[in-house]
Amino acid sequence: MQAYWSIEIRRLIGGVVLALMLGFITGYWLISLLATALGYIAWFLYKLRQLQLWLVHDFKPDELPDSDGAWEQIVTLINRSRQKSIKRKQKQEELLQRLNNIISALPDAVILFDDQHIIQWTNNMAFELMGINDQTDVGQRIDNLLRAPEIAKALNTMDTEDAIQFISPRNAQATLQARILPVERGLWLLNVRDISQRIQLQHTRKAFIANASHELRTPLTVVSGYLELMQEDPEVPQHLAMAIQQSREQTLRMQQIISDMLTLSKLETMERTHIPLREVNVPDILKNTSQALTDTLAAQSHTLETYIEPNLTIMGVESELTSAITNLMDNAIKHTPAGTHIVVRWERLNKDYAALTVTDNGPGIPEEHIAHLTERFYRVDTGRSRERGGTGLGLSIVKHVIQNHQGYLTIKSRVGETIFQASFPARHAPIVSENQS
Ligand code: ADP
């Protein structure tokens, strides 16, 4: 730095000496000094102009203006910082290109859009899956191109929690699953994948279970019928009686499992929109179920108390609701010891929900099992459940019925109190006026 300035100072001293010599020769001291100073300024301006031209004409590093002194340093520093920023820009461009390639190669479609739902960027898969073109469709509203009502609903609420399932606008056979993800302020990402294969697999699995159950039902009915006949036949040797009785019990159990599997597969596969919803009189179902369970209650010396809000009906499928209610009440008897007290309530929970609550004062269910109770064939104590005629499918059926009615199930349990509560949306539950109840 000092070297650059010493050149500059020497240049200045040279100028002053030149002015003095000119003054000495011509005798015009002031004019000589002024002429030298003007010459220096002119040279300075010329250098500045050179620098400006070099900057304006796109920074060619090999055409650096020829200079020395302070100018040399300024030019060198500008050049260095210019080279650095070119390299940085190149790196950023490379990185961006690489990211672009990675996102484009993803098997998922990616659409970036803003708060106004205007598409900012898409990858190749967006075209493959939905026909959204990264050349022509950028700048368009996403909901003008994807017209599925599920997408419109999700964009309205900007729901980032739930996955959206919809049919591809390009291929009616393809089922797509999308999720909205926040990227940064004002920027969102729609991530879409093809789940057709998964859906197909699920259908195949469900169809197989339904068909297998159906096929097993007929031979089992025949076997069970013959076993019943043999049981009643006095000519059957005594030593076979026990074996026949046990076989009959097991056949009945298998029939129950098959019946539950068929119920479950119907609940899963039925196209919900095709099932007509009717007003279901839940108080009536509860009365009938309590009546039907009287014998079991008496046999187990259980007591049952009911609080039923009269006329509180919901829109739904009666057979499904009956099955769920029976399962919950039956469980409270089946999985608790003799003498247990059961309370069943059917009431408006709040302005949004009506709820069925089955409470028993049995031994309770350990915490770690609660989250798994609605899984198929899950039992807390397998041996005990089988002994009591359980299939392990009851609560799966309950969960599906409640889900199909847009409700939710809560299970709470501790020693001395187990509560199963099924809540149904109140939009299905007409408000009953005072004089009706
Ligand atoms: P299961 O056919 O065995 O009744 P469910 O799916 O209906 O099958 O219930 C799953 C398990 O949950 C049962 O095996 C039982 O261990 C437990 N369970 C359900 N209800 C109760 C209850 N009221 N009290 C204690 N345990 C219960």
CSV table of C-alpha atoms and ligand atoms in Angstrom, one decimal:
chain,number,residue,atom,x,y,z
A,1,MET,CA,0.0,0.0,0.0
A,2,GLN,CA,2.8,2.4,1.0
A,3,ALA,CA,4.7,1.4,-2.2
A,4,TYR,CA,1.7,2.5,-4.3
A,5,TRP,CA,1.5,5.9,-2.5
A,6,SER,CA,5.3,6.5,-2.7
A,7,ILE,CA,5.0,6.3,-6.5
A,8,GLU,CA,2.1,8.8,-6.3
A,9,ILE,CA,4.2,11.1,-4.1
A,10,ARG,CA,7.2,10.8,-6.3
A,11,ARG,CA,5.0,11.7,-9.3
A,12,LEU,CA,3.7,14.8,-7.4
A,13,ILE,CA,7.3,15.9,-6.5
A,14,GLY,CA,8.3,15.4,-10.1
A,15,GLY,CA,5.4,17.6,-11.2
A,16,VAL,CA,6.4,20.4,-8.7
A,17,VAL,CA,10.1,20.2,-9.8
A,18,LEU,CA,8.9,20.4,-13.5
A,19,ALA,CA,6.8,23.5,-12.6
A,20,LEU,CA,9.8,25.1,-10.8
A,21,MET,CA,12.1,24.4,-13.8
A,22,LEU,CA,9.5,25.9,-16.2
A,23,GLY,CA,9.0,28.9,-13.9
A,24,PHE,CA,12.8,29.4,-13.7
A,25,ILE,CA,13.2,29.2,-17.5
A,26,THR,CA,10.2,31.3,-18.5
A,27,GLY,CA,10.0,33.5,-15.4
A,28,TYR,CA,6.2,32.8,-15.2
A,29,TRP,CA,6.1,31.0,-12.0
A,30,LEU,CA,2.4,31.0,-11.4
A,31,ILE,CA,1.4,30.0,-14.9
A,32,SER,CA,4.0,27.2,-14.9
A,33,LEU,CA,2.6,25.9,-11.6
A,34,LEU,CA,-0.9,26.1,-12.9
A,35,ALA,CA,0.0,24.4,-16.1
A,36,THR,CA,1.7,21.5,-14.3
A,37,ALA,CA,-1.3,21.2,-11.9
A,38,LEU,CA,-3.7,21.1,-14.8
A,39,GLY,CA,-1.5,18.5,-16.6
A,40,TYR,CA,-1.7,16.4,-13.4
A,41,ILE,CA,-5.5,16.7,-13.2
A,42,ALA,CA,-5.8,15.9,-16.9
A,43,TRP,CA,-3.7,12.8,-16.5
A,44,PHE,CA,-5.9,11.9,-13.4
A,45,LEU,CA,-9.1,12.3,-15.4
A,46,TYR,CA,-7.7,10.3,-18.3
A,47,LYS,CA,-6.9,7.4,-15.9
A,48,LEU,CA,-10.4,7.7,-14.4
A,49,ARG,CA,-11.9,7.6,-17.9
A,50,GLN,CA,-9.9,4.5,-18.7
A,51,LEU,CA,-11.1,2.8,-15.5
A,52,GLN,CA,-14.7,3.8,-16.3
A,53,LEU,CA,-14.4,2.4,-19.9
A,54,TRP,CA,-12.9,-0.8,-18.6
A,55,LEU,CA,-15.8,-1.2,-16.1
A,56,VAL,CA,-18.5,-0.3,-18.6
A,57,HIS,CA,-17.0,-2.6,-21.3
A,58,ASP,CA,-17.6,-5.7,-19.2
A,59,PHE,CA,-14.6,-6.1,-17.1
A,60,LYS,CA,-12.2,-8.0,-19.4
A,61,PRO,CA,-9.4,-9.0,-16.9
A,62,ASP,CA,-6.7,-9.2,-19.6
A,63,GLU,CA,-7.6,-5.6,-20.7
A,64,LEU,CA,-6.9,-4.0,-17.4
A,65,PRO,CA,-6.1,-0.3,-17.8
A,66,ASP,CA,-2.4,0.2,-17.8
A,67,SER,CA,-1.5,2.1,-14.6
A,68,ASP,CA,0.8,2.4,-11.7
A,69,GLY,CA,0.7,4.0,-8.2
A,70,ALA,CA,-2.6,4.3,-6.4
A,71,TRP,CA,-4.5,3.6,-9.7
A,72,GLU,CA,-2.8,0.2,-10.1
A,73,GLN,CA,-4.0,-0.9,-6.6
A,74,ILE,CA,-7.6,0.3,-7.2
A,75,VAL,CA,-7.8,-1.5,-10.5
A,76,THR,CA,-6.3,-4.7,-9.0
A,77,LEU,CA,-8.7,-4.7,-6.1
A,78,ILE,CA,-11.7,-4.1,-8.3
A,79,ASN,CA,-10.6,-6.9,-10.6
A,80,ARG,CA,-10.0,-9.3,-7.8
A,81,SER,CA,-13.4,-8.7,-6.3
A,82,ARG,CA,-15.0,-9.0,-9.7
A,83,GLN,CA,-13.3,-12.4,-10.3
A,84,LYS,CA,-14.5,-13.6,-6.9
A,85,SER,CA,-18.1,-12.6,-7.5
A,86,ILE,CA,-18.0,-14.2,-11.0
A,87,LYS,CA,-16.8,-17.5,-9.4
A,88,ARG,CA,-19.4,-17.2,-6.6
A,89,LYS,CA,-22.1,-16.7,-9.2
A,90,GLN,CA,-20.9,-19.6,-11.3
A,91,LYS,CA,-21.0,-21.9,-8.2
A,92,GLN,CA,-24.5,-20.7,-7.3
A,93,GLU,CA,-25.7,-21.3,-10.8
A,94,GLU,CA,-24.1,-24.8,-10.8
A,95,LEU,CA,-25.8,-25.6,-7.4
A,96,LEU,CA,-29.1,-24.3,-8.7
A,97,GLN,CA,-28.8,-26.4,-11.8
A,98,ARG,CA,-27.9,-29.5,-9.7
A,99,LEU,CA,-30.9,-28.9,-7.4
A,100,ASN,CA,-33.1,-28.4,-10.4
A,101,ASN,CA,-31.9,-31.7,-11.9
A,102,ILE,CA,-32.4,-33.5,-8.5
A,103,ILE,CA,-36.0,-32.2,-8.1
A,104,SER,CA,-36.7,-32.9,-11.8
A,105,ALA,CA,-35.5,-36.5,-11.4
A,106,LEU,CA,-37.7,-37.1,-8.3
A,107,PRO,CA,-40.5,-39.6,-8.8
A,108,ASP,CA,-42.9,-37.1,-7.2
A,109,ALA,CA,-44.4,-34.1,-9.0
A,110,VAL,CA,-43.4,-30.8,-7.4
A,111,ILE,CA,-45.3,-27.5,-8.0
A,112,LEU,CA,-44.2,-24.3,-6.3
A,113,PHE,CA,-46.9,-21.7,-6.0
A,114,ASP,CA,-47.5,-18.4,-4.2
A,115,ASP,CA,-50.2,-17.1,-1.9
A,116,GLN,CA,-52.5,-16.3,-4.9
A,117,HIS,CA,-52.1,-20.0,-6.0
A,118,ILE,CA,-50.0,-18.8,-9.0
A,119,ILE,CA,-47.6,-21.5,-10.2
A,120,GLN,CA,-44.0,-20.4,-10.0
A,121,TRP,CA,-42.1,-23.6,-10.9
A,122,THR,CA,-42.9,-27.2,-11.7
A,123,ASN,CA,-40.8,-30.3,-12.5
A,124,ASN,CA,-41.1,-32.9,-15.3
A,125,MET,CA,-43.2,-35.2,-13.2
A,126,ALA,CA,-45.9,-32.5,-12.8
A,127,PHE,CA,-46.5,-33.0,-16.5
A,128,GLU,CA,-46.3,-36.8,-16.4
A,129,LEU,CA,-48.9,-37.0,-13.5
A,130,MET,CA,-51.1,-34.0,-14.1
A,131,GLY,CA,-50.3,-32.5,-17.5
A,132,ILE,CA,-48.9,-29.3,-15.9
A,133,ASN,CA,-46.2,-27.9,-18.2
A,134,ASP,CA,-43.2,-26.1,-16.8
A,135,GLN,CA,-43.1,-23.9,-20.0
A,136,THR,CA,-46.7,-22.9,-20.6
A,137,ASP,CA,-48.4,-23.3,-17.2
A,138,VAL,CA,-46.0,-21.2,-15.0
A,139,GLY,CA,-47.9,-18.1,-14.1
A,140,GLN,CA,-51.3,-19.8,-14.2
A,141,ARG,CA,-53.5,-20.4,-11.2
A,142,ILE,CA,-53.0,-24.0,-9.9
A,143,ASP,CA,-56.8,-24.4,-9.2
A,144,ASN,CA,-57.5,-23.5,-12.8
A,145,LEU,CA,-55.4,-26.5,-13.9
A,146,LEU,CA,-56.3,-29.0,-11.2
A,147,ARG,CA,-60.0,-28.9,-10.9
A,148,ALA,CA,-60.5,-31.8,-8.4
A,149,PRO,CA,-62.8,-30.5,-5.6
A,150,GLU,CA,-60.4,-32.1,-3.1
A,151,ILE,CA,-57.6,-29.8,-4.3
A,152,ALA,CA,-59.8,-26.7,-4.3
A,153,LYS,CA,-60.8,-27.5,-0.7
A,154,ALA,CA,-57.2,-28.0,0.4
A,155,LEU,CA,-56.1,-24.8,-1.3
A,156,ASN,CA,-58.9,-22.9,0.4
A,157,THR,CA,-57.9,-24.0,3.8
A,158,MET,CA,-54.2,-24.3,3.0
A,159,ASP,CA,-54.3,-27.5,5.1
A,160,THR,CA,-50.7,-28.8,5.4
A,161,GLU,CA,-51.6,-31.7,7.7
A,162,ASP,CA,-53.7,-34.0,5.7
A,163,ALA,CA,-52.9,-35.8,2.5
A,164,ILE,CA,-55.3,-35.1,-0.4
A,165,GLN,CA,-56.3,-37.9,-2.7
A,166,PHE,CA,-57.6,-37.2,-6.2
A,167,ILE,CA,-57.9,-38.7,-9.7
A,168,SER,CA,-55.3,-37.6,-12.2
A,169,PRO,CA,-56.6,-35.1,-14.7
A,170,ARG,CA,-54.4,-36.8,-17.3
A,171,ASN,CA,-55.4,-40.4,-16.6
A,172,ALA,CA,-58.7,-41.4,-15.0
A,173,GLN,CA,-57.2,-44.7,-13.9
A,174,ALA,CA,-54.5,-43.1,-11.8
A,175,THR,CA,-55.0,-42.1,-8.1
A,176,LEU,CA,-52.8,-39.3,-6.9
A,177,GLN,CA,-51.9,-38.2,-3.4
A,178,ALA,CA,-50.9,-34.6,-2.7
A,179,ARG,CA,-49.7,-32.6,0.2
A,180,ILE,CA,-49.3,-28.9,0.6
A,181,LEU,CA,-46.0,-27.9,2.3
A,182,PRO,CA,-44.8,-24.5,3.3
A,183,VAL,CA,-41.5,-23.4,1.8
A,184,GLU,CA,-41.1,-19.8,2.9
A,185,ARG,CA,-43.2,-16.7,3.4
A,186,GLY,CA,-45.7,-16.6,0.5
A,187,LEU,CA,-44.3,-19.7,-1.2
A,188,TRP,CA,-45.8,-23.2,-1.0
A,189,LEU,CA,-45.1,-26.6,-2.5
A,190,LEU,CA,-47.6,-29.1,-3.8
A,191,ASN,CA,-46.0,-32.5,-3.6
A,192,VAL,CA,-47.9,-35.1,-5.7
A,193,ARG,CA,-47.3,-38.8,-6.0
A,194,ASP,CA,-48.9,-41.7,-7.9
A,195,ILE,CA,-50.5,-44.1,-5.4
A,196,SER,CA,-52.4,-46.2,-8.0
A,197,GLN,CA,-50.3,-49.3,-7.4
A,198,ARG,CA,-50.8,-49.0,-3.6
A,199,ILE,CA,-54.5,-48.6,-4.0
A,200,GLN,CA,-54.7,-51.5,-6.4
A,201,LEU,CA,-52.8,-53.7,-4.0
A,202,GLN,CA,-55.1,-52.7,-1.1
A,203,HIS,CA,-58.1,-53.6,-3.3
A,204,THR,CA,-56.6,-56.9,-4.2
A,205,ARG,CA,-55.9,-57.7,-0.5
A,206,LYS,CA,-59.3,-56.6,0.6
A,207,ALA,CA,-61.0,-58.6,-2.2
A,208,PHE,CA,-58.9,-61.7,-1.3
A,209,ILE,CA,-60.0,-61.5,2.4
A,210,ALA,CA,-63.6,-60.9,1.4
A,211,ASN,CA,-63.6,-63.8,-1.1
A,212,ALA,CA,-61.7,-66.2,1.3
A,213,SER,CA,-64.1,-65.4,4.1
A,214,HIS,CA,-67.1,-65.9,1.8
A,215,GLU,CA,-65.8,-69.2,0.5
A,216,LEU,CA,-65.1,-70.5,4.0
A,217,ARG,CA,-68.5,-69.6,5.3
A,218,THR,CA,-70.5,-72.3,3.4
A,219,PRO,CA,-68.3,-75.4,4.3
A,220,LEU,CA,-68.2,-74.2,7.9
A,221,THR,CA,-72.0,-73.9,8.1
A,222,VAL,CA,-72.2,-77.5,6.8
A,223,VAL,CA,-69.6,-78.8,9.4
A,224,SER,CA,-71.3,-76.8,12.2
A,225,GLY,CA,-74.7,-78.3,11.2
A,226,TYR,CA,-73.4,-81.9,11.3
A,227,LEU,CA,-71.7,-81.3,14.6
A,228,GLU,CA,-74.9,-80.0,16.0
A,229,LEU,CA,-76.7,-83.0,14.8
A,230,MET,CA,-74.1,-85.3,16.3
A,231,GLN,CA,-74.3,-83.4,19.6
A,232,GLU,CA,-78.0,-84.0,19.7
A,233,ASP,CA,-77.8,-87.7,18.6
A,234,PRO,CA,-78.1,-90.0,21.6
A,235,GLU,CA,-76.5,-92.8,19.6
A,236,VAL,CA,-73.1,-91.1,19.4
A,237,PRO,CA,-70.7,-92.8,21.8
A,238,GLN,CA,-70.2,-91.0,25.1
A,239,HIS,CA,-66.4,-90.9,24.8
A,240,LEU,CA,-66.8,-88.7,21.6
A,241,ALA,CA,-69.2,-86.2,23.2
A,242,MET,CA,-66.4,-84.0,24.6
A,243,ALA,CA,-64.5,-83.9,21.2
A,244,ILE,CA,-67.8,-83.1,19.4
A,245,GLN,CA,-68.6,-80.4,21.8
A,246,GLN,CA,-65.2,-78.8,21.5
A,247,SER,CA,-65.2,-79.1,17.7
A,248,ARG,CA,-68.6,-77.4,17.7
A,249,GLU,CA,-67.3,-74.6,19.9
A,250,GLN,CA,-64.3,-74.0,17.6
A,251,THR,CA,-66.5,-74.1,14.5
A,252,LEU,CA,-68.8,-71.5,16.1
A,253,ARG,CA,-65.7,-69.4,16.9
A,254,MET,CA,-64.5,-69.7,13.3
A,255,GLN,CA,-67.9,-68.7,12.0
A,256,GLN,CA,-67.8,-65.6,14.3
A,257,ILE,CA,-64.3,-64.7,13.0
A,258,ILE,CA,-65.5,-65.0,9.4
A,259,SER,CA,-68.6,-63.0,10.1
A,260,ASP,CA,-66.5,-60.2,11.6
A,261,MET,CA,-64.0,-60.3,8.8
A,262,LEU,CA,-66.8,-60.0,6.3
A,263,THR,CA,-68.3,-57.1,8.2
A,264,LEU,CA,-64.9,-55.4,8.3
A,265,SER,CA,-64.2,-55.9,4.6
A,266,LYS,CA,-67.7,-54.5,3.8
A,267,LEU,CA,-67.0,-51.5,6.0
A,268,GLU,CA,-63.7,-50.9,4.2
A,269,THR,CA,-64.6,-51.6,0.6
A,270,MET,CA,-68.1,-50.2,0.3
A,271,GLU,CA,-68.2,-47.0,-1.8
A,272,ARG,CA,-69.5,-44.7,0.9
A,273,THR,CA,-71.2,-42.3,-1.4
A,274,HIS,CA,-73.5,-45.1,-2.7
A,275,ILE,CA,-74.9,-46.0,0.8
A,276,PRO,CA,-78.0,-44.0,1.5
A,277,LEU,CA,-77.8,-42.4,4.9
A,278,ARG,CA,-81.0,-42.6,6.9
A,279,GLU,CA,-82.1,-41.1,10.2
A,280,VAL,CA,-81.1,-43.7,12.8
A,281,ASN,CA,-82.9,-43.9,16.0
A,282,VAL,CA,-79.9,-44.6,18.3
A,283,PRO,CA,-82.1,-44.7,21.5
A,284,ASP,CA,-84.0,-47.5,20.0
A,285,ILE,CA,-80.9,-49.4,19.1
A,286,LEU,CA,-79.6,-49.0,22.7
A,287,LYS,CA,-82.8,-50.2,24.2
A,288,ASN,CA,-82.8,-53.3,21.9
A,289,THR,CA,-79.2,-54.1,22.5
A,290,SER,CA,-79.6,-53.8,26.3
A,291,GLN,CA,-82.6,-56.1,26.0
A,292,ALA,CA,-80.6,-58.6,23.9
A,293,LEU,CA,-77.7,-58.5,26.4
A,294,THR,CA,-79.9,-59.1,29.5
A,295,ASP,CA,-79.1,-62.8,29.6
A,296,THR,CA,-75.4,-62.3,29.3
A,297,LEU,CA,-75.6,-59.5,32.0
A,298,ALA,CA,-77.4,-61.8,34.3
A,299,ALA,CA,-75.1,-64.7,33.7
A,300,GLN,CA,-72.1,-62.5,34.6
A,301,SER,CA,-74.0,-60.8,37.4
A,302,HIS,CA,-73.2,-57.4,35.8
A,303,THR,CA,-75.4,-54.4,36.3
A,304,LEU,CA,-76.3,-51.9,33.6
A,305,GLU,CA,-77.4,-48.3,33.9
A,306,THR,CA,-78.4,-46.2,30.9
A,307,TYR,CA,-78.9,-42.5,30.3
A,308,ILE,CA,-80.4,-42.0,26.9
A,309,GLU,CA,-81.4,-38.6,25.5
A,310,PRO,CA,-84.7,-39.5,23.9
A,311,ASN,CA,-85.2,-38.5,20.2
A,312,LEU,CA,-81.6,-37.9,19.7
A,313,THR,CA,-81.2,-39.5,16.3
A,314,ILE,CA,-78.3,-39.3,13.8
A,315,MET,CA,-78.0,-39.8,10.0
A,316,GLY,CA,-76.2,-43.0,9.3
A,317,VAL,CA,-76.3,-46.7,8.5
A,318,GLU,CA,-78.4,-48.5,11.1
A,319,SER,CA,-76.8,-51.9,10.7
A,320,GLU,CA,-73.3,-50.5,11.1
A,321,LEU,CA,-74.3,-48.4,14.1
A,322,THR,CA,-76.0,-51.4,15.7
A,323,SER,CA,-72.8,-53.5,15.2
A,324,ALA,CA,-70.6,-50.8,16.8
A,325,ILE,CA,-72.9,-50.3,19.8
A,326,THR,CA,-73.3,-54.0,20.4
A,327,ASN,CA,-69.5,-54.5,20.2
A,328,LEU,CA,-68.8,-51.7,22.8
A,329,MET,CA,-71.5,-53.0,25.2
A,330,ASP,CA,-70.5,-56.6,24.7
A,331,ASN,CA,-66.9,-55.8,25.4
A,332,ALA,CA,-67.8,-54.1,28.7
A,333,ILE,CA,-69.4,-57.3,29.8
A,334,LYS,CA,-67.0,-59.8,28.2
A,335,HIS,CA,-63.7,-58.3,29.4
A,336,THR,CA,-64.7,-57.4,33.0
A,337,PRO,CA,-65.2,-59.7,36.0
A,338,ALA,CA,-68.5,-60.7,37.5
A,339,GLY,CA,-70.3,-57.9,39.3
A,340,THR,CA,-69.0,-55.1,37.1
A,341,HIS,CA,-71.2,-52.0,36.8
A,342,ILE,CA,-71.7,-50.6,33.3
A,343,VAL,CA,-73.0,-47.2,32.5
A,344,VAL,CA,-74.2,-46.3,28.9
A,345,ARG,CA,-74.9,-42.7,28.0
A,346,TRP,CA,-76.2,-41.4,24.7
A,347,GLU,CA,-76.4,-37.6,24.7
A,348,ARG,CA,-75.5,-34.4,22.9
A,349,LEU,CA,-71.9,-33.8,23.9
A,350,ASN,CA,-71.8,-30.2,22.7
A,351,LYS,CA,-73.1,-28.2,19.8
A,352,ASP,CA,-71.0,-30.1,17.3
A,353,TYR,CA,-71.2,-33.7,18.6
A,354,ALA,CA,-73.5,-36.4,19.9
A,355,ALA,CA,-71.7,-39.1,21.9
A,356,LEU,CA,-72.2,-42.7,23.0
A,357,THR,CA,-70.2,-43.4,26.2
A,358,VAL,CA,-69.8,-46.9,27.6
A,359,THR,CA,-68.1,-46.8,31.0
A,360,ASP,CA,-67.3,-49.8,33.2
A,361,ASN,CA,-65.7,-50.1,36.6
A,362,GLY,CA,-63.7,-53.2,35.6
A,363,PRO,CA,-59.9,-53.7,36.1
A,364,GLY,CA,-59.0,-51.3,33.2
A,365,ILE,CA,-56.6,-51.7,30.3
A,366,PRO,CA,-52.9,-51.0,30.8
A,367,GLU,CA,-51.8,-47.7,29.1
A,368,GLU,CA,-49.4,-49.3,26.6
A,369,HIS,CA,-52.2,-51.4,24.9
A,370,ILE,CA,-54.7,-48.5,24.4
A,371,ALA,CA,-53.2,-47.2,21.2
A,372,HIS,CA,-53.3,-50.7,19.6
A,373,LEU,CA,-56.8,-51.8,20.7
A,374,THR,CA,-58.4,-50.9,17.3
A,375,GLU,CA,-55.8,-52.9,15.3
A,376,ARG,CA,-57.1,-56.2,13.8
A,377,PHE,CA,-56.7,-59.2,16.1
A,378,TYR,CA,-55.2,-57.2,18.8
A,379,ARG,CA,-56.1,-58.5,22.3
A,380,VAL,CA,-54.7,-57.5,25.7
A,381,ASP,CA,-54.9,-61.1,26.8
A,382,THR,CA,-55.3,-63.4,23.8
A,383,GLY,CA,-56.1,-66.5,25.9
A,384,ARG,CA,-58.8,-64.8,27.9
A,385,SER,CA,-60.3,-63.1,24.9
A,386,ARG,CA,-60.6,-66.4,23.1
A,387,GLU,CA,-62.1,-68.0,26.2
A,388,ARG,CA,-64.7,-65.4,26.2
A,389,GLY,CA,-65.5,-65.8,22.5
A,390,GLY,CA,-63.6,-62.7,21.3
A,391,THR,CA,-62.3,-62.5,17.8
A,392,GLY,CA,-60.0,-59.5,18.3
A,393,LEU,CA,-61.9,-57.7,15.5
A,394,GLY,CA,-64.6,-56.0,17.5
A,395,LEU,CA,-62.9,-52.7,18.1
A,396,SER,CA,-61.6,-52.6,14.5
A,397,ILE,CA,-65.2,-52.8,13.4
A,398,VAL,CA,-66.2,-50.1,15.9
A,399,LYS,CA,-63.4,-47.8,14.6
A,400,HIS,CA,-64.4,-48.2,11.0
A,401,VAL,CA,-68.1,-47.6,11.7
A,402,ILE,CA,-67.3,-44.4,13.6
A,403,GLN,CA,-64.9,-43.3,10.8
A,404,ASN,CA,-67.5,-44.0,8.2
A,405,HIS,CA,-69.9,-41.7,10.1
A,406,GLN,CA,-67.2,-39.0,10.3
A,407,GLY,CA,-66.9,-39.5,14.0
A,408,TYR,CA,-64.1,-40.3,16.4
A,409,LEU,CA,-63.4,-42.8,19.1
A,410,THR,CA,-61.7,-42.0,22.4
A,411,ILE,CA,-60.6,-44.6,24.9
A,412,LYS,CA,-59.5,-43.8,28.4
A,413,SER,CA,-58.7,-46.4,31.0
A,414,ARG,CA,-57.3,-46.7,34.5
A,415,VAL,CA,-57.9,-49.3,37.2
A,416,GLY,CA,-61.6,-49.2,38.1
A,417,GLU,CA,-62.7,-47.1,35.1
A,418,THR,CA,-62.7,-47.8,31.4
A,419,ILE,CA,-64.4,-45.4,29.1
A,420,PHE,CA,-65.1,-45.9,25.3
A,421,GLN,CA,-66.6,-42.8,23.8
A,422,ALA,CA,-67.9,-42.7,20.2
A,423,SER,CA,-68.6,-39.2,19.0
A,424,PHE,CA,-70.6,-38.3,15.9
A,425,PRO,CA,-70.8,-34.9,14.2
A,426,ALA,CA,-73.8,-32.9,15.3
A,427,ARG,CA,-74.5,-31.9,11.7
A,428,HIS,CA,-76.0,-35.4,11.6
A,429,ALA,CA,-77.8,-34.8,14.9
A,430,PRO,CA,-80.9,-32.7,14.7
A,431,ILE,CA,-81.4,-30.5,17.7
A,432,VAL,CA,-84.5,-31.8,19.5
A,433,SER,CA,-86.9,-29.1,20.8
A,434,GLU,CA,-87.9,-29.2,24.4
A,435,ASN,CA,-91.5,-30.3,23.9
A,436,GLN,CA,-90.3,-33.3,21.8
A,437,SER,CA,-88.2,-34.8,24.6
B,1,ADP,P1,-62.3,-59.0,21.3
B,1,ADP,O1,-63.0,-59.8,20.3
B,1,ADP,O2,-61.2,-59.7,22.0
B,1,ADP,O3,-63.3,-58.4,22.2
B,1,ADP,P2,-61.9,-56.3,20.5
B,1,ADP,O4,-61.3,-55.8,19.3
B,1,ADP,O5,-63.4,-56.0,20.7
B,1,ADP,O6,-61.6,-57.9,20.5
B,1,ADP,O7,-61.1,-55.8,21.8
B,1,ADP,C1,-59.7,-55.9,21.8
B,1,ADP,C2,-59.2,-56.1,23.2
B,1,ADP,O8,-59.5,-54.9,24.0
B,1,ADP,C3,-59.9,-57.2,23.9
B,1,ADP,O9,-59.3,-58.4,23.7
B,1,ADP,C4,-59.7,-56.8,25.4
B,1,ADP,O10,-58.5,-57.2,25.8
B,1,ADP,C5,-59.7,-55.3,25.3
B,1,ADP,N1,-60.9,-54.6,25.8
B,1,ADP,C6,-61.9,-54.2,25.0
B,1,ADP,N2,-62.9,-53.6,25.8
B,1,ADP,C7,-62.5,-53.7,27.0
B,1,ADP,C8,-63.1,-53.3,28.3
B,1,ADP,N3,-64.3,-52.7,28.4
B,1,ADP,N4,-62.3,-53.6,29.4
B,1,ADP,C9,-61.1,-54.2,29.4
B,1,ADP,N5,-60.6,-54.6,28.2
B,1,ADP,C10,-61.2,-54.4,27.1
